[in-house]
XYZ file of C-alpha atoms in Angstrom:
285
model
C 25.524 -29.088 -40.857
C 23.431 -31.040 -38.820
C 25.898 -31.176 -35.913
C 26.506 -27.252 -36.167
C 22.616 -27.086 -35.557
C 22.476 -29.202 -32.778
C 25.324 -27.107 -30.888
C 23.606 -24.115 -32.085
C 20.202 -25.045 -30.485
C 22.154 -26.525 -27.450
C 23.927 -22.850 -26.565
C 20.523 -21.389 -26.720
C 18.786 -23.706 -24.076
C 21.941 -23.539 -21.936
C 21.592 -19.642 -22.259
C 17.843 -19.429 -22.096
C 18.036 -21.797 -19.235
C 20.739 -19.617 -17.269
C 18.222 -16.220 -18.144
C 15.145 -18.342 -16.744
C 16.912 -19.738 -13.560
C 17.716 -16.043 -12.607
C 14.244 -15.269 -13.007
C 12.686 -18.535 -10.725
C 15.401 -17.419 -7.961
C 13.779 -13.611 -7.852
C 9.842 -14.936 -8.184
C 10.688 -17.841 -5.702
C 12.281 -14.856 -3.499
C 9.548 -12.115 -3.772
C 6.321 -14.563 -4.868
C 6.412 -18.255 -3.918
C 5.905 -18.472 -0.250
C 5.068 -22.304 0.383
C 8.459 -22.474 2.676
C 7.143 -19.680 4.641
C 4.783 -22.033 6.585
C 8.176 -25.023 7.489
C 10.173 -24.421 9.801
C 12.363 -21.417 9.304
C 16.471 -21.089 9.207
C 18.304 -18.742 11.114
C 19.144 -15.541 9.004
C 22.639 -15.069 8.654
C 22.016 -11.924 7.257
C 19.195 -9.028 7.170
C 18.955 -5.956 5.003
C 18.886 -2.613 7.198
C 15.787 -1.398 5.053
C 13.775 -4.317 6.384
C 15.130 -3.961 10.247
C 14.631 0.125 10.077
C 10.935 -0.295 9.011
C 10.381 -3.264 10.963
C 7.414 -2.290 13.694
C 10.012 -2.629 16.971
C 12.383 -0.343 15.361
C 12.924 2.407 18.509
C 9.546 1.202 19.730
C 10.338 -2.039 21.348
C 8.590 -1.750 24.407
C 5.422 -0.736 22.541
C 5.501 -3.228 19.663
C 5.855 -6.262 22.421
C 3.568 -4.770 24.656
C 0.765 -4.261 22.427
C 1.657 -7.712 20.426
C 1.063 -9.492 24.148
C -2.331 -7.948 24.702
C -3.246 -9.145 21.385
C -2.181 -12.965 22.361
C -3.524 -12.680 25.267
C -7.265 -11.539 24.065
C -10.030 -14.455 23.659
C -10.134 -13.905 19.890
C -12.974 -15.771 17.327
C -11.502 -17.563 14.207
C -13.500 -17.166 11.218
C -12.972 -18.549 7.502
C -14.013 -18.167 4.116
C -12.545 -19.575 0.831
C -10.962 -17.319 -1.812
C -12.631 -16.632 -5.441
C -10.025 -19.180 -6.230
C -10.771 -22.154 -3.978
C -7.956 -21.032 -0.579
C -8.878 -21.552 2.686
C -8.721 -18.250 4.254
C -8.466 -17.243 7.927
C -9.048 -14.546 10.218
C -9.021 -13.559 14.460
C -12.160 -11.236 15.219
C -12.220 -9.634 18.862
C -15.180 -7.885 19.640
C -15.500 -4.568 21.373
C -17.825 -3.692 24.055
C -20.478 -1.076 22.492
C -19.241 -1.366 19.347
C -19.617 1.697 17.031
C -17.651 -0.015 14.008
C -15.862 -2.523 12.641
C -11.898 -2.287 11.705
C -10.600 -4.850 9.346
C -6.500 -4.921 9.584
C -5.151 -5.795 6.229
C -1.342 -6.764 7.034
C 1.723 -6.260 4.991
C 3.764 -7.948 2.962
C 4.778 -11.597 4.948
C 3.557 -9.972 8.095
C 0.644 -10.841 10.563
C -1.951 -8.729 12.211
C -0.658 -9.206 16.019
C 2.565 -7.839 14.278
C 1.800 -5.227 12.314
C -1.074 -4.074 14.213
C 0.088 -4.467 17.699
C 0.753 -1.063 18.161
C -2.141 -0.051 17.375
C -5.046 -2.959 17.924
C -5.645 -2.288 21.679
C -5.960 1.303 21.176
C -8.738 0.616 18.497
C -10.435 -1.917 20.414
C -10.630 0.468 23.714
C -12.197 3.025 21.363
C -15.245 0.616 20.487
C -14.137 -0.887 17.043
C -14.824 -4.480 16.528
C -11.519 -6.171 14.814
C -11.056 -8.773 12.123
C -7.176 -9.295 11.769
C -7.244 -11.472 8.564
C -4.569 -13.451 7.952
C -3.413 -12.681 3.951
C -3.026 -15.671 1.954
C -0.181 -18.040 2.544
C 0.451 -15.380 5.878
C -0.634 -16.956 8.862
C -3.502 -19.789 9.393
C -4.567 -19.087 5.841
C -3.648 -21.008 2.844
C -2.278 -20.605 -0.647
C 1.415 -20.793 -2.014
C 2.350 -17.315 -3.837
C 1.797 -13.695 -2.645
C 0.082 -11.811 -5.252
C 1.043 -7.871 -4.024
C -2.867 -6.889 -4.168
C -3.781 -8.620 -7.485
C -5.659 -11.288 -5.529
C -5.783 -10.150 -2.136
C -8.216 -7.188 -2.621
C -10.815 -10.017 -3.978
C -9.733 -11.520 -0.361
C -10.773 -7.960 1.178
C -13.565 -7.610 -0.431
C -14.971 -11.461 0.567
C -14.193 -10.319 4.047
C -16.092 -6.984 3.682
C -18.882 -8.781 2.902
C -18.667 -11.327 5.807
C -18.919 -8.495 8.109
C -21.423 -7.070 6.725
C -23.562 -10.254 6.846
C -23.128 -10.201 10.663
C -23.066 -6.430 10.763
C -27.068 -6.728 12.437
C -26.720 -2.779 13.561
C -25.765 -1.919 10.217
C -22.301 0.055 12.026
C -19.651 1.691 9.649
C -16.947 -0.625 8.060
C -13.740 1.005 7.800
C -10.793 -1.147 5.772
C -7.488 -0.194 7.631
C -4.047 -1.524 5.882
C -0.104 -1.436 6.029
C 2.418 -1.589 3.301
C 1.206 -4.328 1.211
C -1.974 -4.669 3.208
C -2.524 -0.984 2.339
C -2.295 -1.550 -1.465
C -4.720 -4.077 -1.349
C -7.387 -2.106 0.394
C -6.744 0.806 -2.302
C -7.432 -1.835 -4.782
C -10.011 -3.222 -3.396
C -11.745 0.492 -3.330
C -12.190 0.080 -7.130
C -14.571 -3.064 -6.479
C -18.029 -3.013 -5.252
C -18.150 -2.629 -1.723
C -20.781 -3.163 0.992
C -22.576 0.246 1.675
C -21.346 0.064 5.140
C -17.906 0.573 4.492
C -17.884 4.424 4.836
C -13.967 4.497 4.530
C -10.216 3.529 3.913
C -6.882 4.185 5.886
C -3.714 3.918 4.146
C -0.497 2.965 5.964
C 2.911 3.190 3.603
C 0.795 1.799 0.940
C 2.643 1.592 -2.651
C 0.809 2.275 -5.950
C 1.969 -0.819 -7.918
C 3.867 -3.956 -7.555
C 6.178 -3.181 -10.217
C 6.732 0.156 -9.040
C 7.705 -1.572 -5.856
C 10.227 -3.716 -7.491
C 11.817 -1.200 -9.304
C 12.103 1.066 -6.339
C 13.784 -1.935 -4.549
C 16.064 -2.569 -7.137
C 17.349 0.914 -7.542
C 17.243 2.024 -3.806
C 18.241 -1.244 -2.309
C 20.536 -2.977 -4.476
C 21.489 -0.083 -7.226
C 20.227 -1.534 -10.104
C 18.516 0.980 -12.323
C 17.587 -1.070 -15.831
C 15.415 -4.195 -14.567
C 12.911 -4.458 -17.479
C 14.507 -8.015 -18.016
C 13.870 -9.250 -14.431
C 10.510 -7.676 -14.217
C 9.594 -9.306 -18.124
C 10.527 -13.078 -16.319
C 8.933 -11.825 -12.933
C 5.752 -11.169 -14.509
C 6.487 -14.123 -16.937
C 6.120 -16.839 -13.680
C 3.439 -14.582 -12.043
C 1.399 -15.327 -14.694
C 2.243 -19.097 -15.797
C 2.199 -20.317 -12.080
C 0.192 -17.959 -9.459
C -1.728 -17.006 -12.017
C -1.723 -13.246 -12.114
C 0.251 -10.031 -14.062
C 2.169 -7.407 -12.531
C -0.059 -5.029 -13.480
C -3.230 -6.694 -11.909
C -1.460 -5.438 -8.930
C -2.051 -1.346 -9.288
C -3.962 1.049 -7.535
C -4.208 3.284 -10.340
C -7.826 2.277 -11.607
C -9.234 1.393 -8.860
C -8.647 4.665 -6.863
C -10.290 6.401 -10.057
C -13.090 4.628 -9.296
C -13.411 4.885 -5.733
C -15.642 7.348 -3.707
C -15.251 6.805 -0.583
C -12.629 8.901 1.499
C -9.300 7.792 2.693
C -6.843 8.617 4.935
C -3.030 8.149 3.875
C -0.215 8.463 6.006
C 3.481 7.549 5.439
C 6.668 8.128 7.390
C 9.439 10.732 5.560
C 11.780 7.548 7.209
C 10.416 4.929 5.455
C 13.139 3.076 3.290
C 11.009 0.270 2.081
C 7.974 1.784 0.422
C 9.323 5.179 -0.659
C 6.298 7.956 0.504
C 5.864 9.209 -3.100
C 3.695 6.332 -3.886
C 0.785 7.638 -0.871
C 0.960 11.252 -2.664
C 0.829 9.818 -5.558
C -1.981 7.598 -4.806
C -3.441 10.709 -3.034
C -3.344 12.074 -6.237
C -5.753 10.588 -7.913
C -9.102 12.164 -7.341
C -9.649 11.112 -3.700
């Protein structure tokens, strides 16, 4: 009897062991980013979702162009540490009769000179001081997991307030982010604010993390019923980068917010699917 129960409670570990290690693989995938920052291994292989929404894609001239200007401006670094203790980093270039500020909220594993470089040089020759922050684990900034907004709208909101401590002229605030970066400014709209931020824009922002997953599941790799992935997903999110899936919504947040925002989304885009900006649009803005 006592054997049988031993080999009993030895199939179960080898099983819940085998559902677990699935789970680590995706979180350690999509989550843990630590390996980011060492030195990275040629990719054998790259989805076309990620190449077709890449920045470059049929704008190469214009994504290296404007990513050179940005490299080649004499930019200010600036820090702050998290709510939870992260060194966090950010580039701030100036404008010449300023008449706002822009902060550039990046997406997911991206970088401002990336993401933005299309677009930087036309804000800053339009008198917009910039503050490309760097999300956590992205860039110069620290930390080891990517939260999808749970944690990085705290991160916006720290940097809203350090411009606004060095705002002397008291000029508008606008919070300006892509993909990722765009979901965390929407959730960051739900928190209190400086009263100089007069606005948001919205670039292919989605409504929730696990919305997100699901949608890549399904339109990426065909799998419709992920409710187990998503229960061990959440499961690590919460036991090691201490967050839930559903900290990372827009939902309440934008029922909360008053301030106006500007969404746009491209009827191409493959990786954030453009119902989550109407649907986000949606909700009493």
């Amino acid at each position: 009897m006592r054997d049988k129960a031993i080999k009993i409670l030895g199939a179960v570990s080898v099983a819940v062991s085998v559902f677990m290690a699935s789970g680590w693989s995706f979180f350690k995938m999509t989550v843990r980013c630590k390996e980011q920052k060492r030195l990275i291994k040629k990719k054998w292989f790259q989805l076309s979702h990620i190449k077709v929404n890449h920045p470059r894609h049929k704008f190469e001239k214009e994504y290296e162009d404007g990513k050179a200007w940005c490299m080649q401006q004499n930019m200010q670094d600036c820090y702050l540490s998290s709510r939870d203790g992260l060194m966090l980093h950010a580039y701030y270039l100036p404008a010449r009769n300023a008449k706002r500020f822009v902060l550039l909220s990046h997406g997911y594993k991206g970088s401002g000179f990336g993401d933005f470089a299309y677009t930087s040089r036309f804000l800053h020759e339009n008198h917009c001081n910039l503050l490309f922050i760097d999300q956590r684990c992205c860039g110069a900034s620290k930390g080891e997991y990517i939260t999808f907004g749970a944690m990085e709208q705290y991160d916006i909101k720290k940097w809203a307030y350090f411009i606004s401590k060095r705002n002397y002229k008291k000029l508008p605030i606008y919070l300006y982010g892509e993909s990722m970066g765009a979901a965390s400014v929407l959730m960051a709209s739900g928190n209190k604010l400086p009263d100089e931020v007069r606005g948001l824009i919205s670039d292919c922002g989605f409504r929730s993390m696990k919305g997100q997953v699901q949608d890549m599941a399904a339109n990426w790799f065909h799998l419709h019923w992920v409710g187990l992935l998503l229960f061990r997903l959440d499961l690590f999110c919460r036991i090691l980068a201490g967050f839930r899936m559903k900290d990372a919504d827009t939902t309440r947040a934008l029922e909360r917010n008053k301030r106006p925002i500007l969404f746009f989304h491209g009827a191409e885009d493959t990786y954030v699917d453009q119902r989550n900006s109407r649907l986000c649009k949606s909700r009493g803005i």
